[in-house]
PDB file of C-alpha atoms in Angstrom:
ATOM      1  CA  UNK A   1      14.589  31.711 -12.762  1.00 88.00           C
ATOM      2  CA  UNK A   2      16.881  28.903 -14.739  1.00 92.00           C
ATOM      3  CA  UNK A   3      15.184  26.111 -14.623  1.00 96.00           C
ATOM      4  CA  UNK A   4      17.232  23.793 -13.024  1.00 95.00           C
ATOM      5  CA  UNK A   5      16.873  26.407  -9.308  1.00 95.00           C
ATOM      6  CA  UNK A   6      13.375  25.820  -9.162  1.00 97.00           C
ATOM      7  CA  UNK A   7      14.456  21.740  -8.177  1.00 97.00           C
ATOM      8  CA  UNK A   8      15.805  22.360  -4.475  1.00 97.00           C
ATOM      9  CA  UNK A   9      16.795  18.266  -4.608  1.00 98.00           C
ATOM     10  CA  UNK A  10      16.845  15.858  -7.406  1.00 98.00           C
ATOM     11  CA  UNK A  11      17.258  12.141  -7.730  1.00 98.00           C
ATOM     12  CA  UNK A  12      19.422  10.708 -10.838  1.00 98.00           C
ATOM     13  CA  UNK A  13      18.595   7.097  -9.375  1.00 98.00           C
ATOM     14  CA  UNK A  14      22.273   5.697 -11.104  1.00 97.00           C
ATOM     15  CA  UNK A  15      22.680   3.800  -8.416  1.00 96.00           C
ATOM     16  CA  UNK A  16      23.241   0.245  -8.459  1.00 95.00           C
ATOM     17  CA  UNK A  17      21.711  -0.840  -5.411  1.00 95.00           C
ATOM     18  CA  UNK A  18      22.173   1.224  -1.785  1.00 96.00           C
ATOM     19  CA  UNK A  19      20.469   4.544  -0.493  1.00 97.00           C
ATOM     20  CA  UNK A  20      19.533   6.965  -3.243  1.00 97.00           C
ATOM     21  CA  UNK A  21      21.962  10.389  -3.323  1.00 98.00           C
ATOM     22  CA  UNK A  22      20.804  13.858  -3.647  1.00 98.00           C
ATOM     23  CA  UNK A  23      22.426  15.715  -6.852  1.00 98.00           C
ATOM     24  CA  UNK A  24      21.798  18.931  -5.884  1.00 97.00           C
ATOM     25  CA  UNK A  25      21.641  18.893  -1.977  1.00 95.00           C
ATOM     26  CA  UNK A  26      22.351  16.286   0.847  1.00 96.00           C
ATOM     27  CA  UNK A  27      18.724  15.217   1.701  1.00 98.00           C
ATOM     28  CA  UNK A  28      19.734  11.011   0.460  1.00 98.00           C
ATOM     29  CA  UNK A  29      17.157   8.285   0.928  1.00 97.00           C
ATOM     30  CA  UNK A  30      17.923   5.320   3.327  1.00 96.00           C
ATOM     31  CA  UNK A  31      17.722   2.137   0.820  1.00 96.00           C
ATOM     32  CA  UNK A  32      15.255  -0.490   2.650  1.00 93.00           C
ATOM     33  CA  UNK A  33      15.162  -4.725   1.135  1.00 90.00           C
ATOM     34  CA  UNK A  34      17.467  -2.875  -1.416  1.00 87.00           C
ATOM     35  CA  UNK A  35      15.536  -1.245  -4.292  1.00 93.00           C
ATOM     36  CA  UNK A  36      17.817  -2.518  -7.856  1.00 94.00           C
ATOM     37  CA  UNK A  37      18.913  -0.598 -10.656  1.00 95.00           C
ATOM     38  CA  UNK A  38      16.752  -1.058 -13.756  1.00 96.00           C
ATOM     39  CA  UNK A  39      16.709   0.369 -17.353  1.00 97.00           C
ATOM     40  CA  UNK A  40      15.107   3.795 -16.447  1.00 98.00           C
ATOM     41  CA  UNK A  41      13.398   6.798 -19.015  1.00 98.00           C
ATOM     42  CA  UNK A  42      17.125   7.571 -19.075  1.00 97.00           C
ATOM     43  CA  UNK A  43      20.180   5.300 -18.052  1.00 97.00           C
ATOM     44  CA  UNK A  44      19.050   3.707 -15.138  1.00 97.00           C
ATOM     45  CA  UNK A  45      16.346   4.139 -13.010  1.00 98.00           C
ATOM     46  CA  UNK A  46      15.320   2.317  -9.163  1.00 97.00           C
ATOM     47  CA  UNK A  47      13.061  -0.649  -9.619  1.00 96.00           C
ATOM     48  CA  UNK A  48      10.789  -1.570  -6.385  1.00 94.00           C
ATOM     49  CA  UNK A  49       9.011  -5.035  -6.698  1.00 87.00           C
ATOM     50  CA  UNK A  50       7.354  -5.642  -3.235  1.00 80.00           C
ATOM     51  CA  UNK A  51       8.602  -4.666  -0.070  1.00 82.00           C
ATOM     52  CA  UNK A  52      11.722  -2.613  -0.893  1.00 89.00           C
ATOM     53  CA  UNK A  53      11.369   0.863  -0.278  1.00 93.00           C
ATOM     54  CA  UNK A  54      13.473   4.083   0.390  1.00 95.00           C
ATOM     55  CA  UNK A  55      13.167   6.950   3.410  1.00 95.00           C
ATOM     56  CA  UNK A  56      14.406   9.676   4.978  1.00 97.00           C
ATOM     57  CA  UNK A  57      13.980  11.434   7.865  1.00 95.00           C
ATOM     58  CA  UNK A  58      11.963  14.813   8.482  1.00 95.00           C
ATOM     59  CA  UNK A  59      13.673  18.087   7.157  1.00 96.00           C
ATOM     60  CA  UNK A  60      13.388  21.459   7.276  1.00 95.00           C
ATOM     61  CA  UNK A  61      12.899  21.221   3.150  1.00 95.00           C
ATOM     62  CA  UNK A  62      10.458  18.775   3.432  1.00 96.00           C
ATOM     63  CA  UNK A  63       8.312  20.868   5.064  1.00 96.00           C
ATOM     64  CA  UNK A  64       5.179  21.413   2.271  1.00 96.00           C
ATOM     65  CA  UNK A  65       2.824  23.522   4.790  1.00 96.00           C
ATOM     66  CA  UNK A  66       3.370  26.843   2.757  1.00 96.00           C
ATOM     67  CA  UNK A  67       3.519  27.996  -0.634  1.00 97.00           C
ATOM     68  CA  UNK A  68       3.488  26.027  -3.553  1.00 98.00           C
ATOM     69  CA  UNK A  69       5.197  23.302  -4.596  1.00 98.00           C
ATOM     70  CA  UNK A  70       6.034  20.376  -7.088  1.00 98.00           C
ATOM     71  CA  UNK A  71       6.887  17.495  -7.080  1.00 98.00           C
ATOM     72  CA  UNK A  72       8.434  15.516 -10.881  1.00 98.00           C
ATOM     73  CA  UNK A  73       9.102  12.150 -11.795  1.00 98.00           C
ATOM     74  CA  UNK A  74       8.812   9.557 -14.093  1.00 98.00           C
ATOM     75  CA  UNK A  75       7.004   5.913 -13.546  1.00 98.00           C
ATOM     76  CA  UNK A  76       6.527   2.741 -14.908  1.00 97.00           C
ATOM     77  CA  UNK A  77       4.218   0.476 -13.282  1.00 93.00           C
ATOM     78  CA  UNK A  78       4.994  -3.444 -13.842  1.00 90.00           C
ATOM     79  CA  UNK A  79       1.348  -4.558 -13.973  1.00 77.00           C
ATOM     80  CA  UNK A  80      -1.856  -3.330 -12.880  1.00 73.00           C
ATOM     81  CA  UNK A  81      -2.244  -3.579  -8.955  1.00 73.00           C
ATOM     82  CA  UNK A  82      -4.866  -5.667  -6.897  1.00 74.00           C
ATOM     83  CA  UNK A  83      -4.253  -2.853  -4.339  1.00 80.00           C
ATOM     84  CA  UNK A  84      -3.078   1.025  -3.915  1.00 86.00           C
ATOM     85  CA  UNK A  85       0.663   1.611  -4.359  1.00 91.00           C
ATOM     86  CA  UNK A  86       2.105   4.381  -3.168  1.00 92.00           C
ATOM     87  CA  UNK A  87       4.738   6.126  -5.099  1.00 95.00           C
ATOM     88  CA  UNK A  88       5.618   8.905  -2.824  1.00 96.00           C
ATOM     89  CA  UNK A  89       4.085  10.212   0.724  1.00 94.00           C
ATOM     90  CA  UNK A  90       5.089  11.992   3.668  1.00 94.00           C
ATOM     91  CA  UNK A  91       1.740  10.879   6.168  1.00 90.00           C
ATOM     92  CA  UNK A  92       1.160   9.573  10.159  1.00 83.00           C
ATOM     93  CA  UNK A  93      -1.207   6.899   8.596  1.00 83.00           C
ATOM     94  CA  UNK A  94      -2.690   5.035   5.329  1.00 77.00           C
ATOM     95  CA  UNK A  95      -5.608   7.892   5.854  1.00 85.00           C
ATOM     96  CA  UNK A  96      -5.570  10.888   3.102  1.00 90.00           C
ATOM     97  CA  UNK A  97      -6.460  13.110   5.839  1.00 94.00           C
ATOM     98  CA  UNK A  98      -3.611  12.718   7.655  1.00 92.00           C
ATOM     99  CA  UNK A  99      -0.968  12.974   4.581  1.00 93.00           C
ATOM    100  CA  UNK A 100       1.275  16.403   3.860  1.00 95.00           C
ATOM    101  CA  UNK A 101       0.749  14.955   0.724  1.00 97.00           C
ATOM    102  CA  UNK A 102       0.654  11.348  -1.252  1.00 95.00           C
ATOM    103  CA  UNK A 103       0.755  10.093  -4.393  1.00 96.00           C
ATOM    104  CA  UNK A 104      -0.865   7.152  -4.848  1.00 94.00           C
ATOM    105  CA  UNK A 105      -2.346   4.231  -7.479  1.00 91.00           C
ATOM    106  CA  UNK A 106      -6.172   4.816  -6.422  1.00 80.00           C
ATOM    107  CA  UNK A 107      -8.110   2.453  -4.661  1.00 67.00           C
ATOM    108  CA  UNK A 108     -11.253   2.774  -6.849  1.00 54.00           C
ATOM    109  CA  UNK A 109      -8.901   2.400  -9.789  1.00 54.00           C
ATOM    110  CA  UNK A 110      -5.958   0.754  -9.081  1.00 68.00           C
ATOM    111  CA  UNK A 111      -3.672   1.650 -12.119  1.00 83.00           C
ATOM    112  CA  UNK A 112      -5.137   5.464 -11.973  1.00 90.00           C
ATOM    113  CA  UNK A 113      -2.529   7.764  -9.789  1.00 95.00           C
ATOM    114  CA  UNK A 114      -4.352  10.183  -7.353  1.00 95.00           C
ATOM    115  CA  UNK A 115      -2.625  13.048  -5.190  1.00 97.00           C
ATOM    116  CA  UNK A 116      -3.771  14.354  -1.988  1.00 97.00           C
ATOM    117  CA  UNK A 117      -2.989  17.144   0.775  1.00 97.00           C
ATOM    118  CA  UNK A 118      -4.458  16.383   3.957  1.00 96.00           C
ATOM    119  CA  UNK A 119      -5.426  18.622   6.964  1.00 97.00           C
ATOM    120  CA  UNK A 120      -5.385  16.078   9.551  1.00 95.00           C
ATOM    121  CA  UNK A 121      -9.113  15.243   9.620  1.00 96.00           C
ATOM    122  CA  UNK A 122     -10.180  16.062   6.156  1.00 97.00           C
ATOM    123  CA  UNK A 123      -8.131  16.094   2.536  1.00 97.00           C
ATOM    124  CA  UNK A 124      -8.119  17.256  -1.498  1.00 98.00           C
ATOM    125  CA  UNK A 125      -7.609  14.222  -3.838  1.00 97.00           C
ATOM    126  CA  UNK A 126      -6.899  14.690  -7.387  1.00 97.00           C
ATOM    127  CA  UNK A 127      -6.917  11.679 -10.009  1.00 95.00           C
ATOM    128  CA  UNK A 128      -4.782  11.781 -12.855  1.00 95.00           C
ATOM    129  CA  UNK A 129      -7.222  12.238 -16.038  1.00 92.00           C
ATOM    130  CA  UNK A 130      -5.934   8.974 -17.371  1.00 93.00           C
ATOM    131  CA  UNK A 131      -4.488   4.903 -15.947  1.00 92.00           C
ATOM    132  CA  UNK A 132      -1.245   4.451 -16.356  1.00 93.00           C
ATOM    133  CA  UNK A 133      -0.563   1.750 -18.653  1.00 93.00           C
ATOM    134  CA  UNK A 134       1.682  -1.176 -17.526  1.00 91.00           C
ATOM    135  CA  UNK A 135       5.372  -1.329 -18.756  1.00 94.00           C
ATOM    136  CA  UNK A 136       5.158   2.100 -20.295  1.00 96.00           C
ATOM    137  CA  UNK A 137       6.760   4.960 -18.808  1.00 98.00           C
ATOM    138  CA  UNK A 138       4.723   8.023 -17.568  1.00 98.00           C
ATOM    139  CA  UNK A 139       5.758  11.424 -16.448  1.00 98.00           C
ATOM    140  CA  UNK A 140       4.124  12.481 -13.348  1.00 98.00           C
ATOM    141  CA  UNK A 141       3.903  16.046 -12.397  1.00 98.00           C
ATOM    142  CA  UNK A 142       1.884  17.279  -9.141  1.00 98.00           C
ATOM    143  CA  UNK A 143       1.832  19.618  -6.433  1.00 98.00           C
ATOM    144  CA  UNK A 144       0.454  22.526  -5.307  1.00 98.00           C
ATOM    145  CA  UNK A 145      -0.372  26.425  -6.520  1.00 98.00           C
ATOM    146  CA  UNK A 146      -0.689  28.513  -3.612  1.00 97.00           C
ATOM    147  CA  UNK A 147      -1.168  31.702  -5.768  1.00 97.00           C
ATOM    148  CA  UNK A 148      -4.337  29.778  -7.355  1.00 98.00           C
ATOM    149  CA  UNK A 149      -5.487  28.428  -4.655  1.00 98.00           C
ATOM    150  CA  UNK A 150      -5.306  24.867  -6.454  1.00 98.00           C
ATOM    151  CA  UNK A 151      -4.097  21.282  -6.467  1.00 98.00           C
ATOM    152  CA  UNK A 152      -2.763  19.715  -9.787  1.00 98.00           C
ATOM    153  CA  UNK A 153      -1.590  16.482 -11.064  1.00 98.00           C
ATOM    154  CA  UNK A 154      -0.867  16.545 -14.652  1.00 98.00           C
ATOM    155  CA  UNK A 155       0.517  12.573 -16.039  1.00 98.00           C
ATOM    156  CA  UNK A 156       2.537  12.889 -19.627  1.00 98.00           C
ATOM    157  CA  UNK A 157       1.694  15.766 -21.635  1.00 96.00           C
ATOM    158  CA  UNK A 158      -2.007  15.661 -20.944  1.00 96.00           C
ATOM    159  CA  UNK A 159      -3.884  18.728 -19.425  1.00 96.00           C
ATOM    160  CA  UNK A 160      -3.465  18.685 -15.653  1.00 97.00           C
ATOM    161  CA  UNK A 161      -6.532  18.102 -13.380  1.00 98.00           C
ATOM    162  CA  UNK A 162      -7.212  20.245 -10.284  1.00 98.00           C
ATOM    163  CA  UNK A 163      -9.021  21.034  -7.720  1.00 98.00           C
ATOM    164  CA  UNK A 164     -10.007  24.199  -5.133  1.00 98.00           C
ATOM    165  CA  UNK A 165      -7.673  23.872  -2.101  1.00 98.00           C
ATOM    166  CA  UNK A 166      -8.380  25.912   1.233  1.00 97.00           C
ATOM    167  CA  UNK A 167      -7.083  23.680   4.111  1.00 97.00           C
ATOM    168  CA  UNK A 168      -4.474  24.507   6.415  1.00 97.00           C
ATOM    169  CA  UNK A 169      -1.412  22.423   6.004  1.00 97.00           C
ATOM    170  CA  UNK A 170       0.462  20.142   8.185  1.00 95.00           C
ATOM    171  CA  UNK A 171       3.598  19.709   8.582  1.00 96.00           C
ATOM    172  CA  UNK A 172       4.797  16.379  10.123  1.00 95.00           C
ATOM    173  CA  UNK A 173       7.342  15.012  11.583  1.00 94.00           C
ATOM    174  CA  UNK A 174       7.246  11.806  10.153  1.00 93.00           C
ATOM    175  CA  UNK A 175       9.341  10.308   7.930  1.00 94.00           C
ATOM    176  CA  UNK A 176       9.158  10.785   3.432  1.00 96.00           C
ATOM    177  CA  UNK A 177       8.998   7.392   1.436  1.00 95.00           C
ATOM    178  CA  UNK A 178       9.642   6.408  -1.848  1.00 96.00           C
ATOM    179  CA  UNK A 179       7.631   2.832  -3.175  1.00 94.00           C
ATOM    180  CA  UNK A 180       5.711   2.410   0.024  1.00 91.00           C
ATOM    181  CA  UNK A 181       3.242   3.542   2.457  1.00 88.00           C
ATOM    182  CA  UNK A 182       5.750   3.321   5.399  1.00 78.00           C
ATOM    183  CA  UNK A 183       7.899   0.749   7.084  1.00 66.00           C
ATOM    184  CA  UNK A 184       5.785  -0.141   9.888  1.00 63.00           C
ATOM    185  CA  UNK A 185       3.152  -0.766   6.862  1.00 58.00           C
ATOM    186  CA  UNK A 186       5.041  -1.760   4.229  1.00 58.00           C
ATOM    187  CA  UNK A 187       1.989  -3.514   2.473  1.00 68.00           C
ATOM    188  CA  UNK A 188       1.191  -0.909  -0.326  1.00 84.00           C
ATOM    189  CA  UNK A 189       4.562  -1.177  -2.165  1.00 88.00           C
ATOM    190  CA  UNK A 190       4.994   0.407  -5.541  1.00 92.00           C
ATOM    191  CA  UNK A 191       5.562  -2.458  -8.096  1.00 91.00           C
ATOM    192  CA  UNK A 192       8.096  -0.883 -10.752  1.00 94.00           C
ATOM    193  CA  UNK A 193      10.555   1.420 -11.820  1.00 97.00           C
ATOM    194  CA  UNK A 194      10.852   4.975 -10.923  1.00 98.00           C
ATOM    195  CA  UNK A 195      13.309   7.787 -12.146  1.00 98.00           C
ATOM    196  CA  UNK A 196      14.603  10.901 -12.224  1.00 98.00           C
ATOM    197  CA  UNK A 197      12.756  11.802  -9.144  1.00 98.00           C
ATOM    198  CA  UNK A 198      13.028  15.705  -8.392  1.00 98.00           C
ATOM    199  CA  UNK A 199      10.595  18.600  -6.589  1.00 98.00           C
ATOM    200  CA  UNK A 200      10.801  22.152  -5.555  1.00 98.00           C
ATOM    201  CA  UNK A 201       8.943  24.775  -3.618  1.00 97.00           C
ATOM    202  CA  UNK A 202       7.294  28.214  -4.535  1.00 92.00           C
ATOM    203  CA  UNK A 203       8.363  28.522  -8.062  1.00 96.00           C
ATOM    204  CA  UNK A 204       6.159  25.803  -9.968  1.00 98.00           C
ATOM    205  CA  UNK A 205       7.335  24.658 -13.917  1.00 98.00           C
ATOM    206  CA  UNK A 206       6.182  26.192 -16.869  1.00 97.00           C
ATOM    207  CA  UNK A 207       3.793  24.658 -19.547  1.00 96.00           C
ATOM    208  CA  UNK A 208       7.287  25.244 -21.514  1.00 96.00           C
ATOM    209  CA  UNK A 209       9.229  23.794 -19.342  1.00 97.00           C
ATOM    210  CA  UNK A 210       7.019  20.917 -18.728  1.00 97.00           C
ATOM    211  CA  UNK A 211       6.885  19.714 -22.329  1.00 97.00           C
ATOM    212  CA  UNK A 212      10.654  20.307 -22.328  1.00 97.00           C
ATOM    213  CA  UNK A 213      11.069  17.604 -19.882  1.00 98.00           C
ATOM    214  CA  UNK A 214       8.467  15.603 -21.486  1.00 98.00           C
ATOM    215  CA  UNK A 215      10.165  15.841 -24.919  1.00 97.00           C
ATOM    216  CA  UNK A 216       7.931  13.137 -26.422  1.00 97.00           C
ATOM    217  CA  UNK A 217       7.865  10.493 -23.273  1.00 97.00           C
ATOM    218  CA  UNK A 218      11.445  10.285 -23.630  1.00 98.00           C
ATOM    219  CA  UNK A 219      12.332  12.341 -20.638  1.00 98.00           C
ATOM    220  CA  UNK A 220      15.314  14.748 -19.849  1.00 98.00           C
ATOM    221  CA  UNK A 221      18.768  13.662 -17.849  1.00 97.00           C
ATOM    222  CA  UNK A 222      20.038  15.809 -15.002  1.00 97.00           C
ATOM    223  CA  UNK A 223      22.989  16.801 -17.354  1.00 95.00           C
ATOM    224  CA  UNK A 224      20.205  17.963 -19.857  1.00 96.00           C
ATOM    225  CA  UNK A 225      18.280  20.310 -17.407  1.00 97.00           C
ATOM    226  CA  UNK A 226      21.561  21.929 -15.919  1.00 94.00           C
ATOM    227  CA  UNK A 227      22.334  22.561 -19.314  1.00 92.00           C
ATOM    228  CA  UNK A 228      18.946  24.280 -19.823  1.00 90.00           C
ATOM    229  CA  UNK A 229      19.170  26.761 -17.195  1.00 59.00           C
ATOM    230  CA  UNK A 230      18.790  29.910 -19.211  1.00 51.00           C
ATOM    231  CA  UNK A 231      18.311  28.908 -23.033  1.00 51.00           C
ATOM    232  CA  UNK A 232      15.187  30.363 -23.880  1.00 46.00           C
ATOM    233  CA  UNK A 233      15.851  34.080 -22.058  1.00 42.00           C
ATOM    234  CA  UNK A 234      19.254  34.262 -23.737  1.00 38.00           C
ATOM    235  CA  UNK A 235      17.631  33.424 -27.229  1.00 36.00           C
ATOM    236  CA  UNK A 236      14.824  36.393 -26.471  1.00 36.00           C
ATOM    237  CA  UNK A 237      17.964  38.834 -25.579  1.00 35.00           C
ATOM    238  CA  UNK A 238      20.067  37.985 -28.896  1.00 35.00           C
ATOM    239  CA  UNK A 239      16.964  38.641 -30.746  1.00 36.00           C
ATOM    240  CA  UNK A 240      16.438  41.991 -29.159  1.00 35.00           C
ATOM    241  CA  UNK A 241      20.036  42.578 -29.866  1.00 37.00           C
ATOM    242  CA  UNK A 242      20.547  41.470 -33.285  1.00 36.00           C
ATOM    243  CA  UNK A 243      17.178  43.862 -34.072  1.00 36.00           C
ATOM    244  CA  UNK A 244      18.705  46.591 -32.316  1.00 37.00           C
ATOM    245  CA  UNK A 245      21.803  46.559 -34.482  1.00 39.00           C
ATOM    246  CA  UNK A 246      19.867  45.949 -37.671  1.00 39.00           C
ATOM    247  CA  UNK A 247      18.156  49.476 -36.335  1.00 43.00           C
TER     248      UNK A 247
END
């Protein structure tokens, strides 16, 4: 599979100001206190500094109860946080338990990034094996493996950290957010920049892949991964060929 199909939507964040639009589908996030343009990992990214936030409202594709699944983005936190921030969450309440899945600045921590996948009265958390540092730019990658039975959050190019998963899923009705908890709780606002927000289900990203994108914390533009879609199969088959020829 090229790897620009395994990202069923993706999130440039070019935009000035205003709601944030899909580039590969039509799932766009509702802009909330207008979240700014700011110098993202690359051209511009959406910066969210207190209260601003962006949503959208439940969809068939954001339904995360089967299968794997990924979620990848890039983050730079301001400073580090007297409380949790939430980057990205699809929940009924604050509660882990009752999240199809959050990713978070932990509350132990603060400046450490956890992920969870809730059941609805118990959860999985995973905790990035490193803080973020402020002003500095880190690649977040997280999600699911069904097949393995696992959850995963790897940050940069580090080794990911998991952990045994065995609940059953939900899958909510409620709303997704981007920089906050949700709007009737808007008091756990991400305090930063985010960019080139993108995730996918069932077919998860390659160690390959992965440092692809990561090429050296400097990040890859949407333009860059369409134009990756089948380079390293295509360099396998002109090997084959060129040896068959020299046969």
């Amino acid at each position: 599979m090229a790897l620009i199909d395994k990202f069923e939507h993706y999130y440039r964040c070019e935009e000035a100001s205003g709601d944030l639009v899909d580039a590969i589908g039509s799932l766009d996030f509702t802009a909330v206190n207008s979240p700014l343009g700011e110098t993202g990992i690359q051209g511009q990214g959406r910066g969210f500094f207190g209260g601003d936030y962006l949503h959208v409202g439940d969809d068939a594709d954001l339904d995360f109860s089967n299968g794997s699944f990924f979620f990848h983005l890039w983050v730079k936190q301001n400073a580090s946080p007297s409380t949790a921030q939430y980057v990205i969450n699809k929940s009924s309440s604050g509660n882990a338990n009752t999240a199809e899945f959050r990713l978070t600045t932990s509350v132990a921590g603060q400046d450490e990034l956890d992920f969870s996948v809730g059941d609805g009265s118990s959860n999985v958390t995973v905790e990035a094996s490193k803080a973020l540092t402020s002003s500095t730019w880190h690649r977040v990658y997280c999600g699911l493996d069904a097949n393995l039975g696992q959850l995963f959050l790897r940050l940069d190019d580090e080794a990911p950290v998991t952990a045994s998963f065995s609940l059953t899923r939900q899958n909510l009705t409620d709303d997704m957010f981007i920089g906050a908890l949700r709007s009737t709780n808007p008091n756990f606002p991400w305090v930063g920049v985010m960019d080139e927000i993108g995730w996918g289900r069932n077919a998860l990203l390659t160690p390959d892949e992965l440092s692809w994108l990561y090429n050296g914390r400097q990040g890859r533009s949407y333009s860059d991964i369409q134009g990756y879609a089948g380079n390293y199969p295509t360099k396998k088959t002109t090997h084959l060929h060129r040896l068959l020829l020299l046969g």
